[in-house]
Coordinates of C-alpha atoms in Angstrom, one line a residue:
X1 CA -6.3 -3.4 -6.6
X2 CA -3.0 -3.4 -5.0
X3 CA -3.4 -7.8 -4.9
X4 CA -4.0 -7.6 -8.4
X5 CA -1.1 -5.4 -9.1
X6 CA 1.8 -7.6 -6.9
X7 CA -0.1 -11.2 -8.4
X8 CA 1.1 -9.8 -11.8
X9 CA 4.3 -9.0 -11.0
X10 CA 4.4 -11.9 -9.3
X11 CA 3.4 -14.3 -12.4
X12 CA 5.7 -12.3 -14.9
X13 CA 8.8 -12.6 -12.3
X14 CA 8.8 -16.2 -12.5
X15 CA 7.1 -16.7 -16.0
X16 CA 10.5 -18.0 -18.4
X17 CA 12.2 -15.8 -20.7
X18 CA 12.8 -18.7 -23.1
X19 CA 12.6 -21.7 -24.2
X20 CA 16.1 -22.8 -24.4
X21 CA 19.2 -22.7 -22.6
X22 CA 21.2 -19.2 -22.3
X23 CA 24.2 -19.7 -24.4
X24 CA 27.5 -17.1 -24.8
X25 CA 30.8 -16.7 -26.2
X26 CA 33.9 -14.7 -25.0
X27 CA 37.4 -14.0 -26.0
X28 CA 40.2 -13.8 -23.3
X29 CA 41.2 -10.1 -24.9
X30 CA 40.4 -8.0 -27.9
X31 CA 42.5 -6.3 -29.7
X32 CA 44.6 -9.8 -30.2
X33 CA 48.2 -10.1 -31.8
X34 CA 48.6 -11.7 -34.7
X35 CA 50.3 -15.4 -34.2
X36 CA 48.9 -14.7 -30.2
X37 CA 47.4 -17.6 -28.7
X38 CA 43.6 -16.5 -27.0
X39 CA 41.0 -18.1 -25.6
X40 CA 37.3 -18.5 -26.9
X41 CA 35.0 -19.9 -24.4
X42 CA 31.5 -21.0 -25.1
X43 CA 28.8 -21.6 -22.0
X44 CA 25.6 -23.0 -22.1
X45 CA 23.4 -23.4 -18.9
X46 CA 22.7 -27.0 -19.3
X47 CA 24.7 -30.6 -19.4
X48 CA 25.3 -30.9 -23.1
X49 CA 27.2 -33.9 -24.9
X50 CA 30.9 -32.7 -25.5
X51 CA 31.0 -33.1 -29.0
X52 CA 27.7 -30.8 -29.6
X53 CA 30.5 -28.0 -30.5
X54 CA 31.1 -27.3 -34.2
X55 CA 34.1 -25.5 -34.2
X56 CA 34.6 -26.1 -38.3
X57 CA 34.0 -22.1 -38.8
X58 CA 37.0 -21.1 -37.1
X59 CA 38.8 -22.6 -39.5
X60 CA 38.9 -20.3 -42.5
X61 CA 40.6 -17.3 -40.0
X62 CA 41.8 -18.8 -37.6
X63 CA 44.5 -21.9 -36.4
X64 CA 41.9 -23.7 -34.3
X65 CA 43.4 -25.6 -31.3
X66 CA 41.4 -28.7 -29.5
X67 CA 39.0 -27.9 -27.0
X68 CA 38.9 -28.6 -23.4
X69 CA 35.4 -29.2 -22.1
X70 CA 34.1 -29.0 -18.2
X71 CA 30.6 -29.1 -16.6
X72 CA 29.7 -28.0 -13.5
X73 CA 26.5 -28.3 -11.3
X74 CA 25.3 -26.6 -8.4
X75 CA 21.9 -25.9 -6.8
X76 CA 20.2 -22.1 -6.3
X77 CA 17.7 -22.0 -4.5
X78 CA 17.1 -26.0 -3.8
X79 CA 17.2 -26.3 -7.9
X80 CA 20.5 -28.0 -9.5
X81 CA 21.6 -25.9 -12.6
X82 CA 24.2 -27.6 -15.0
X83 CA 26.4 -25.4 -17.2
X84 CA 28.7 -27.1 -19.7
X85 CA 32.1 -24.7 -21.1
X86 CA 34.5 -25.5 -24.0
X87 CA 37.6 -23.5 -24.3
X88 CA 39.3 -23.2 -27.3
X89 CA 42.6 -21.9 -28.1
X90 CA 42.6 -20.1 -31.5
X91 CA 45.6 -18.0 -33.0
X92 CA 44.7 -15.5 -35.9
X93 CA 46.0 -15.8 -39.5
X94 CA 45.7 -12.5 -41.0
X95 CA 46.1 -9.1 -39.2
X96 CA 43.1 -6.3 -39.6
X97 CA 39.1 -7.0 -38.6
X98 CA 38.2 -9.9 -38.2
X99 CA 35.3 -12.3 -37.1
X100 CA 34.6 -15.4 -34.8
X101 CA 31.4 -16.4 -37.0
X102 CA 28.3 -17.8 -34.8
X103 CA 28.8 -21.4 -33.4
X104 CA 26.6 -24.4 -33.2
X105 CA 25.9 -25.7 -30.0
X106 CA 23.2 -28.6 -30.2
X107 CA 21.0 -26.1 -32.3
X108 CA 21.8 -23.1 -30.6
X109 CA 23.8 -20.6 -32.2
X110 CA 26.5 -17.9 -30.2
X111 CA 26.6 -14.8 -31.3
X112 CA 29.7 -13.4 -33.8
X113 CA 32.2 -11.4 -32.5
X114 CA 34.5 -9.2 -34.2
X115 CA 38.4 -8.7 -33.4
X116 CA 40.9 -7.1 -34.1
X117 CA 44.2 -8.0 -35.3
X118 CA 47.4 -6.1 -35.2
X119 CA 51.0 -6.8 -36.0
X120 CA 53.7 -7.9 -33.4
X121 CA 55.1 -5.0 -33.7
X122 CA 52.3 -2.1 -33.5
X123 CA 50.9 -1.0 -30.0
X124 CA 47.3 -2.9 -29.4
X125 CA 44.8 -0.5 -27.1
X126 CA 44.1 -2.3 -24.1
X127 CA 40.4 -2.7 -22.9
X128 CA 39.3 -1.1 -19.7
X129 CA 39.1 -3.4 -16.8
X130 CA 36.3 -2.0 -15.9
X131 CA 34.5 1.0 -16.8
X132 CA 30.9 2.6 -16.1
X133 CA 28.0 3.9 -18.2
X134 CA 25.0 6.0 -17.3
X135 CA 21.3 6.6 -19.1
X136 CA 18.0 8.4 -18.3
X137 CA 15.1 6.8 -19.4
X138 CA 13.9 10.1 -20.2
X139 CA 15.5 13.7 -21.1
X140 CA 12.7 16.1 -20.6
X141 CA 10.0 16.2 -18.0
X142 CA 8.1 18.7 -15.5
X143 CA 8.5 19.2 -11.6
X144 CA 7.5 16.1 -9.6
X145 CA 8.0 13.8 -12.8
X146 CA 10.1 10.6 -11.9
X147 CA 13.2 9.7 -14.4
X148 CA 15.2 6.8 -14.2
X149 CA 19.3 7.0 -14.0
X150 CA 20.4 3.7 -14.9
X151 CA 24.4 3.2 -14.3
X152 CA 26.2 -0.2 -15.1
X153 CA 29.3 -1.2 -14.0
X154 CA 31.5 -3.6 -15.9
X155 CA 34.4 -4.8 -14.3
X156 CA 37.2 -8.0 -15.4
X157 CA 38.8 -7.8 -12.0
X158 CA 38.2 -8.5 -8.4
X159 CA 36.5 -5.5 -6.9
X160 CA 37.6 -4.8 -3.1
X161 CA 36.4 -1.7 -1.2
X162 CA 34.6 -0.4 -3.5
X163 CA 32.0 2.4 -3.3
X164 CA 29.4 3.8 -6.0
X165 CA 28.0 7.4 -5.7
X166 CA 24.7 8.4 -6.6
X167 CA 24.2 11.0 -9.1
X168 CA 23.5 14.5 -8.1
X169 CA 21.3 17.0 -8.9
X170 CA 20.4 20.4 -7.6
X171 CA 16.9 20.9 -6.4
X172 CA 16.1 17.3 -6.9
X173 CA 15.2 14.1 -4.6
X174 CA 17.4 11.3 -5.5
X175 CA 17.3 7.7 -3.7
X176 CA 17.8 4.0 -4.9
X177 CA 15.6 1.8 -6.5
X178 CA 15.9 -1.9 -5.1
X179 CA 18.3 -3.9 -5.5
X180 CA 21.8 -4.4 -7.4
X181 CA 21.0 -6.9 -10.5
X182 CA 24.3 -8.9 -11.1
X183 CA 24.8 -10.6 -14.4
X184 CA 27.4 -12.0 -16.6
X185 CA 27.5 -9.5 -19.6
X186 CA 29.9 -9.6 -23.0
X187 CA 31.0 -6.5 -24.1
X188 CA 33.4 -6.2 -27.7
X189 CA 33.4 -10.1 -27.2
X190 CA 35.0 -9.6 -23.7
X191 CA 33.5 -11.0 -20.5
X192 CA 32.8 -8.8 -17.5
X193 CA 31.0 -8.8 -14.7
X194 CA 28.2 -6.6 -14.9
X195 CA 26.3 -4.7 -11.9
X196 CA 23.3 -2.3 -12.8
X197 CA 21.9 -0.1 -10.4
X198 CA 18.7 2.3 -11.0
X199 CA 17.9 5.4 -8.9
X200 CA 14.8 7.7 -9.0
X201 CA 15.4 11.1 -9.8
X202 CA 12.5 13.8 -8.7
X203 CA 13.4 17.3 -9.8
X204 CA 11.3 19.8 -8.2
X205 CA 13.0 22.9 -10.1
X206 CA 12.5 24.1 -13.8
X207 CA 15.7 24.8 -15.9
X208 CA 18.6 22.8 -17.6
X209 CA 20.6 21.1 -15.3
X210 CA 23.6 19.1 -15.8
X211 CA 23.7 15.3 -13.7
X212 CA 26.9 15.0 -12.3
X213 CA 28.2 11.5 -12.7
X214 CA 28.5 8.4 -10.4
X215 CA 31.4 7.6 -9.8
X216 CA 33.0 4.5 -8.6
X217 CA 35.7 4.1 -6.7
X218 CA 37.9 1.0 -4.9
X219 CA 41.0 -2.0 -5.4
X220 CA 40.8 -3.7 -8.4
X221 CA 42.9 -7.2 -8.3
X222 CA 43.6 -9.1 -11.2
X223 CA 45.6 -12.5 -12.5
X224 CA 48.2 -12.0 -15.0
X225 CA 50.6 -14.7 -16.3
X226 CA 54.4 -13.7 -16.2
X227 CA 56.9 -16.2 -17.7
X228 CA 54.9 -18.9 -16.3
X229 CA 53.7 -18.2 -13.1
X230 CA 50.3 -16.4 -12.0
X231 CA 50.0 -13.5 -9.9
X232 CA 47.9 -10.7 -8.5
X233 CA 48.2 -7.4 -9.5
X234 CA 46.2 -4.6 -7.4
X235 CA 44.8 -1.3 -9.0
X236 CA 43.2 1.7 -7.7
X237 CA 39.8 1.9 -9.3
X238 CA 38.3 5.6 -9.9
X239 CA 35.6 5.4 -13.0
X240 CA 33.4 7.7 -13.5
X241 CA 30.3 7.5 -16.1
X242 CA 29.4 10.5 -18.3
X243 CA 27.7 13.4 -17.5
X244 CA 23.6 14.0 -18.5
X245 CA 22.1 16.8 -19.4
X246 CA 17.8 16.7 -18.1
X247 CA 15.3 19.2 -19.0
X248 CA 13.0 20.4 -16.4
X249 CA 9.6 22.2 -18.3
X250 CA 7.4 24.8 -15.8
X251 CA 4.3 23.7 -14.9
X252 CA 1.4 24.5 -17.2
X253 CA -0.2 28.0 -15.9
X254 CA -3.7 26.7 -16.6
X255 CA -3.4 23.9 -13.9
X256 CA -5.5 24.1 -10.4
X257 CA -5.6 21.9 -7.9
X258 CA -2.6 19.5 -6.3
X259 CA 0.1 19.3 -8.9
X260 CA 0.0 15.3 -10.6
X261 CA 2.1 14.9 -13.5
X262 CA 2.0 11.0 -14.7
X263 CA 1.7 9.2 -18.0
X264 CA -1.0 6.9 -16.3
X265 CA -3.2 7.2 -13.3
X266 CA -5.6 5.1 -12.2
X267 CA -8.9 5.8 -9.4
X268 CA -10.5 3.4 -8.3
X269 CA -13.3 3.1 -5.2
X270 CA -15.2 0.4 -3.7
X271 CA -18.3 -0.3 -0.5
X272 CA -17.0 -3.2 1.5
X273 CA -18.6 -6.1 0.5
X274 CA -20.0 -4.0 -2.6
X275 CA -22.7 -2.9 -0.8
X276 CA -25.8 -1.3 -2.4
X277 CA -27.6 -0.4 0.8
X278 CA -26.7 0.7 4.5
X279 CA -28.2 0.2 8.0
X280 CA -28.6 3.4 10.2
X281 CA -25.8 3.6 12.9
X282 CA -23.8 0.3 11.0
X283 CA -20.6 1.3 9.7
X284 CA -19.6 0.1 6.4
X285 CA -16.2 0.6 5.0
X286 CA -15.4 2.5 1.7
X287 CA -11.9 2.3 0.0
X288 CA -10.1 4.6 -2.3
X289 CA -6.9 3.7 -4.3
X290 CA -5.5 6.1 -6.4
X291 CA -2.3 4.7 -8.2
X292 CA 0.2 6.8 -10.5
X293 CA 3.1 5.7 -12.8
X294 CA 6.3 7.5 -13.0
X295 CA 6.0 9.6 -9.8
X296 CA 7.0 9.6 -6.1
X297 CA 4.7 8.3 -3.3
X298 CA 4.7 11.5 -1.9
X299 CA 3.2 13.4 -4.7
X300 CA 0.0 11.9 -4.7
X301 CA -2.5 14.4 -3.4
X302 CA -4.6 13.5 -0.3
X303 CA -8.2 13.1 -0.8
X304 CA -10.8 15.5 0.5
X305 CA -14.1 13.9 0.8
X306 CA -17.2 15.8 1.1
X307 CA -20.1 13.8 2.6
X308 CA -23.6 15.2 3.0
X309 CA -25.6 15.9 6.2
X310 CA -26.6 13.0 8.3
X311 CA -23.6 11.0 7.8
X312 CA -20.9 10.4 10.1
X313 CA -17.1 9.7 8.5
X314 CA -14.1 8.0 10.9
X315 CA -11.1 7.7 8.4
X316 CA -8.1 4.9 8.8
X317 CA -4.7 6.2 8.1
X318 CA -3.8 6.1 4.4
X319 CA -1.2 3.8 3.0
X320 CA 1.2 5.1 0.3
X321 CA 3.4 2.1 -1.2
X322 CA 6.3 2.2 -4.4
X323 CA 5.8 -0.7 -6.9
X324 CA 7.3 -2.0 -10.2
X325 CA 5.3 -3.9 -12.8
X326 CA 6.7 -4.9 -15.6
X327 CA 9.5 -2.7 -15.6
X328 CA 7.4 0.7 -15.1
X329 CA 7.6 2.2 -11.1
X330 CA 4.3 3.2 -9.8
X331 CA 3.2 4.9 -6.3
X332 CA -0.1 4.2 -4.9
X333 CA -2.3 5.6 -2.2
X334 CA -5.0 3.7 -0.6
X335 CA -7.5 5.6 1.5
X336 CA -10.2 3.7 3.6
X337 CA -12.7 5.4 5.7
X338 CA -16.4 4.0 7.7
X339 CA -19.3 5.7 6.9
X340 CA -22.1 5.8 9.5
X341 CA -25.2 6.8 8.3
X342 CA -27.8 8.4 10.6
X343 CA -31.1 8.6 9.0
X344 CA -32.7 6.1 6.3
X345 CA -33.8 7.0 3.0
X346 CA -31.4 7.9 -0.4
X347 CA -27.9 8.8 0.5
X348 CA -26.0 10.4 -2.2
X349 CA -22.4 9.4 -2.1
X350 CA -21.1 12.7 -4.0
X351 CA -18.5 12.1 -6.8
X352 CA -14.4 12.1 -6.5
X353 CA -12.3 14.0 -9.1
X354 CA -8.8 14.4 -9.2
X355 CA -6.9 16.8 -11.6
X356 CA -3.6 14.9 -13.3
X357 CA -1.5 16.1 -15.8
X358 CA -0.8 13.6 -18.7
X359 CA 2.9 13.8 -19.6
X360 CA 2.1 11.4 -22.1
X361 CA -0.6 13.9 -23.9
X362 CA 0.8 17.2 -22.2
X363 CA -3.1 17.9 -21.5
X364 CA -4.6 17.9 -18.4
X365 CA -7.4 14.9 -17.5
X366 CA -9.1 14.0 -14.6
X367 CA -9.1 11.0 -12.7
X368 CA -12.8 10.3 -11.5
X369 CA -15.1 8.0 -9.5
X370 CA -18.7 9.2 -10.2
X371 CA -21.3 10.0 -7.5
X372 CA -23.4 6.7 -6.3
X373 CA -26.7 6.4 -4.6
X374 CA -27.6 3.6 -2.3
X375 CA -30.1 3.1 0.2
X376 CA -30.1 3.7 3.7
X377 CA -32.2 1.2 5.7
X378 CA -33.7 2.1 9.3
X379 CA -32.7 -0.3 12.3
X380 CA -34.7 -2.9 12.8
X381 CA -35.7 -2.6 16.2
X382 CA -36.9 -5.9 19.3
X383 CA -40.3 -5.7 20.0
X384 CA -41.3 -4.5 23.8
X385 CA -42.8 -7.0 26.1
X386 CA -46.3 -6.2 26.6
X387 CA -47.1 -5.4 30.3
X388 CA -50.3 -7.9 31.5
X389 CA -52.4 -6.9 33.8
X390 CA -54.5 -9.2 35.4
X391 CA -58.4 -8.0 35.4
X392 CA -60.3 -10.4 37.5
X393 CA -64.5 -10.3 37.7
X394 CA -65.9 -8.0 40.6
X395 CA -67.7 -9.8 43.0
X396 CA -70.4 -7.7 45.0
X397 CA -71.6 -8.7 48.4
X398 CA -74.2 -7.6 50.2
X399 CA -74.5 -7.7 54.1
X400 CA -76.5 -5.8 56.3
X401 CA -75.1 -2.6 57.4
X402 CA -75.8 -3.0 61.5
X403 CA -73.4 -1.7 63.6
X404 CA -70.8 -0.7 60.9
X405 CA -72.0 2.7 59.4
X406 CA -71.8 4.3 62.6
X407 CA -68.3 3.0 64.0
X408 CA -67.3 4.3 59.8
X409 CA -68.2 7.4 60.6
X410 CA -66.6 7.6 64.1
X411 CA -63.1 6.8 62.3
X412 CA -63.8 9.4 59.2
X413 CA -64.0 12.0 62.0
X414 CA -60.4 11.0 63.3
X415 CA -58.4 10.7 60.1
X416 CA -60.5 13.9 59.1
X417 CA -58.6 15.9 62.6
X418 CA -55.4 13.9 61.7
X419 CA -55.2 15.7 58.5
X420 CA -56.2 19.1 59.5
X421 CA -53.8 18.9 62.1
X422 CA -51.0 17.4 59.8
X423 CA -51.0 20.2 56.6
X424 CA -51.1 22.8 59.1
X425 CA -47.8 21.9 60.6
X426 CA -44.4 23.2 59.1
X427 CA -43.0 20.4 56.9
X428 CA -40.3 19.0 54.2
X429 CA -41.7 18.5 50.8
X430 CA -41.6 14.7 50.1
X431 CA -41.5 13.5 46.8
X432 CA -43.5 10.7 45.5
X433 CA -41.8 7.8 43.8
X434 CA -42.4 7.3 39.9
X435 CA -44.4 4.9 38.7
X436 CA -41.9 2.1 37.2
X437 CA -42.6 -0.7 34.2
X438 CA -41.1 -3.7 33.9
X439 CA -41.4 -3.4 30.1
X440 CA -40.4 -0.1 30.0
X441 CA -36.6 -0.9 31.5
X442 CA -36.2 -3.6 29.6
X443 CA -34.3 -1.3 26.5
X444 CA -31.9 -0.4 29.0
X445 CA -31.7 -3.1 30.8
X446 CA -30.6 -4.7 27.2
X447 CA -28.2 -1.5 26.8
X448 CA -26.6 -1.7 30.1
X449 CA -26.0 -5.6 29.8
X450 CA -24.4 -5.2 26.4
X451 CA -22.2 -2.9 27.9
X452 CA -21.0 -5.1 30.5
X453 CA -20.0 -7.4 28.4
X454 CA -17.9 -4.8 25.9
X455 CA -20.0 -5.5 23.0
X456 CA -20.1 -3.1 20.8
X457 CA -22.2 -3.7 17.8
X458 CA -24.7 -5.6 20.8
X459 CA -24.7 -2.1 22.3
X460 CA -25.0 0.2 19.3
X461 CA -28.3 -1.5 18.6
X462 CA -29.3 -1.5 21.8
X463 CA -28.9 2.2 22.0
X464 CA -31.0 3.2 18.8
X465 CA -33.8 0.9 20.6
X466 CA -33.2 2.7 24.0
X467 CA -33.1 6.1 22.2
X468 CA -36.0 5.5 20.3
X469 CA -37.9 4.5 23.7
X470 CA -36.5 7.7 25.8
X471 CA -36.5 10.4 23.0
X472 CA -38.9 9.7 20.6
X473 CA -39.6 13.1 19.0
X474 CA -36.6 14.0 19.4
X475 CA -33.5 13.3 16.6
X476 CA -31.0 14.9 18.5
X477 CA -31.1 14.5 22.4
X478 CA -27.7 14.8 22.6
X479 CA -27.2 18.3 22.5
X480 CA -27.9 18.7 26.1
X481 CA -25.9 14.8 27.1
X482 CA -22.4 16.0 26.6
X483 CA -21.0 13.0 28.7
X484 CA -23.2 10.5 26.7
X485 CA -22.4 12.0 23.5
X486 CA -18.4 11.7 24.0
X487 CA -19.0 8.0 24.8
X488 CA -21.3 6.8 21.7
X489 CA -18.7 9.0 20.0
X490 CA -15.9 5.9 21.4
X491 CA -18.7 3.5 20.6
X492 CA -18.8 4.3 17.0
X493 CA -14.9 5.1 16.6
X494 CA -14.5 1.9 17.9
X495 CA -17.2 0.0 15.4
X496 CA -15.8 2.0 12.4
X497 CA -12.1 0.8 13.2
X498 CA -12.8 -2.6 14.7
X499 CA -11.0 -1.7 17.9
X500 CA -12.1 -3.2 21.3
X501 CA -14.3 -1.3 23.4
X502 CA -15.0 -1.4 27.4
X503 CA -18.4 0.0 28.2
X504 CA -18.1 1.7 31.6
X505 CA -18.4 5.1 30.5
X506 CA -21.4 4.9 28.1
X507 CA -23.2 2.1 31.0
X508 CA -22.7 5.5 33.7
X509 CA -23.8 7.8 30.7
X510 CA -26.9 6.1 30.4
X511 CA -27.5 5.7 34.6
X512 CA -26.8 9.3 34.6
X513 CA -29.5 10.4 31.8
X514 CA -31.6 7.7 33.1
X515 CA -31.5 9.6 36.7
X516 CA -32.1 13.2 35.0
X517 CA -35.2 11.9 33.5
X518 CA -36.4 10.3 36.5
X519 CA -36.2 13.5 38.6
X520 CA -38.3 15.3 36.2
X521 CA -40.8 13.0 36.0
X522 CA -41.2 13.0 39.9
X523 CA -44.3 14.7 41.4
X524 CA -44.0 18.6 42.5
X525 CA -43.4 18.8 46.5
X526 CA -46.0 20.7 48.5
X527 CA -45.7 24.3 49.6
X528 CA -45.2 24.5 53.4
X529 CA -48.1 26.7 55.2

């Protein structure tokens, strides 16, 4: 989900806003005297012939000068841009409003701009230098929702030292959203430079509260012409943008659960590799992602999964991200956890449901991933090596008995004293040795070898064959194998996570259990006399 989300961004970033070339017209100042000689230039961002201007429209208001023309090229990002400017020198006829009509450019038409005249005598209002405005992209909201402050600066000077505050609010999170977009911007047919900058605003507080404004501050140098000569003239710039008023509603008192107020949220879950069944004691991944628009990161709610018996959970740490597509901010929470299932048959994997409230609808809805069943599958386990015992014919002979019955019976008697004697003496008890297969090592053999060689999903299925071999009435033998439980409790972690895995501990485990069981197999000892 989160690929598909930054692929689009992706396509629509570098997808053209138009087909033509980004064409403009400025005026030097505004108001203008009349008689005054000013400056209209016209830019278009490609190499255009010189005489593509039609500058016959002036004519009727204006005394229209000839125009100077320049290109220049450059490349941005190892691509060479072109931008052809005229500059034309126009003097106004009449005093009162007036207009500079929309100009042909090779097909391409500026857009008019109105001035205004005054007299030689009368005092003209100068335009700011530079000068700040602020917006919300919304007025009212409830606790948690995210609104956008959007200030843009406009200056015509050189900006030195200078420093933009953030609004502030009180009871409210308030922190910048990427980066400064710089432009070239007209404003009442005036060129500035323009800077925007956008902030996130989370109020966690209901009430009316008043933003108070950015403010900018710095040097502000600019060229004027006196009697012939340019010069630099340095300012103190202290601009501040108007004050907002934001509306902060209470949280509707029918809402339970984790507070979520959004326009749009989104739930989505998926089995890795989209599986439909699982193997018992193979972990298979399943991933949440729960995206909302318009609020912070850190107001998604955690997710509280509730699993039935026989299934074992081992959760990764979740991932909480901030993203914009196509212009609207979103947060998002991915959640990934394995899921190890103990026992075949039908697993039930219960249904998700998140609460939200929909600013949008100002109703409450609920995000949901419905419950799924799939289909656990027992382990398929290596067949044992049959043990072969040879069974060769019985051959009877017959000889005559002579002198052998008697010496027989002459050694019977002896062993038959021996042993009298010997279980009438005080003795140790000595245990007998158990009987051992070859065939019935071989599961930990397998177990023990796996382990030597730190393979893990080699060792998990040798263990469900060993445990099978050592226990098998018995599902839970490891309520009494503390030491071997903690280290098939590593074993899985490690599976689940796809971390490495050294198998000392569960290879002395199983040498240890493998010793218990011997010793109660082994034969009683004797009671001494």
């Amino acid at each position: 989900m989160s690929r598909l989300w930054f692929y689009l961004t992706l396509i629509l970033m570098w997808a053209p806003h138009s087909a033509f070339a980004a064409i403009s017209a400025s005026i030097s100042q505004n108001p203008v005297y009349q008689g005054e000689i000013f400056t209209l230039e016209i830019e278009v961002d490609e190499s255009a012939d010189p005489d593509a201007l039609d500058t016959r429209p002036l004519e009727q208001n204006f005394d229209v000068f000839r125009p100077s023309v320049s290109r220049q090229k450059s490349m941005i990002n190892g691509k060479f841009t072109s931008v052809t400017r005229w500059r034309v020198s126009l003097s106004a006829k009449t005093e009162g409003m007036t207009q500079i009509p929309a100009l042909n450019v090779a097909g391409q038409l500026t857009r008019p701009i109105a001035v205004k005249v005054v007299s030689q005598g009368e005092q003209a209002d100068e335009p700011k230098d530079v000068f700040i405005t602020a917006e919300l992209d919304k007025t009212s909201v409830y606790p948690g929702q995210q609104v956008i402050y959007t200030v843009q600066v406009y200056t015509a000077v050189n900006l030195e030292n200078a420093n933009l505050n953030a609004p502030k609010l009180t009871g409210a999170d308030i922190s910048q959203i990427g980066q400064d977009q710089k432009e070239i911007a007209i404003k009442d047919g005036l060129k500035y430079h323009k800077i925007t900058r956008r902030f996130a605003i989370n109020p966690s507080q209901s009430g009316q509260f008043d933003i108070a404004p950015a403010q900018l501050t710095g040097d502000g140098y600019k060229r004027v012409n006196n009697q012939g000569y340019n010069r630099m003239i340095r300012s103190n710039i202290n601009e501040a943008s108007q004050a907002l008023t934001l509306e902060v509603k209470a949280k509707p008192a029918g809402f339970a659960g984790q507070w979520l107020v959004s326009p749009q949220v989104m739930l989505n879950a998926e089995l890795q590799n989209k599986a439909q069944s699982l193997v018992v004691g193979q972990p298979v991944t399943r991933t949440f992602t729960l995206i909302a628009a318009d609020t912070p990161q850190a107001a998604l709610p955690e997710f509280n999964f509730q699993y039935p018996d026989g299934v074992r959970i081992y959760p990764d740490k979740d991932e909480l991200s901030q993203f914009t597509h196509q212009g609207q901010a979103y947060a998002q929470r991915i959640s990934s956890h394995a899921i190890i299932a103990e026992q075949a048959g039908e697993l039930v994997l219960p249904e998700v449901k998140i609460p939200w409230w929909n600013s949008a609808t100002d109703k409450i809805e609920y995000a949901i991933v419905p419950a799924q069943t799939v289909t656990v599958i027992a382990a398929a386990q290596e067949p044992e090596q049959a043990i072969i015992e040879s069974h060769g014919p019985t051959t009877i002979v017959e000889r005559d008995a002579g002198f052998w019955p008697w010496l027989s019976a002459l050694l019977g008697l002896g062993w038959l004293v021996t042993l009298i004697f010997y279980f009438n003496r005080p003795r140790l008890a000595v245990a007998t040795t158990p009987r051992t297969a070859t065939a019935n090592n071989l599961p930990k053999q397998k177990l023990l070898a796996a382990c030597e060689q730190n393979d893990k999903s080699q060792a998990w299925q040798a263990w469900l064959v060993f445990k099978q071999d050592q226990w098998p009435h018995d599902r839970s033998p490891l309520g009494i194998h503390h030491e071997l439980a903690q280290a098939l409790k590593q074993l899985e972690a490690a599976i689940a996570q796809n971390a490495p895995w050294q198998g000392d501990e569960l290879a002395r485990s199983i040498n240890t259990v493998s010793k218990t069981a011997t010793e109660s197999e082994t034969i009683a000892p004797l009671n001494p006399s």
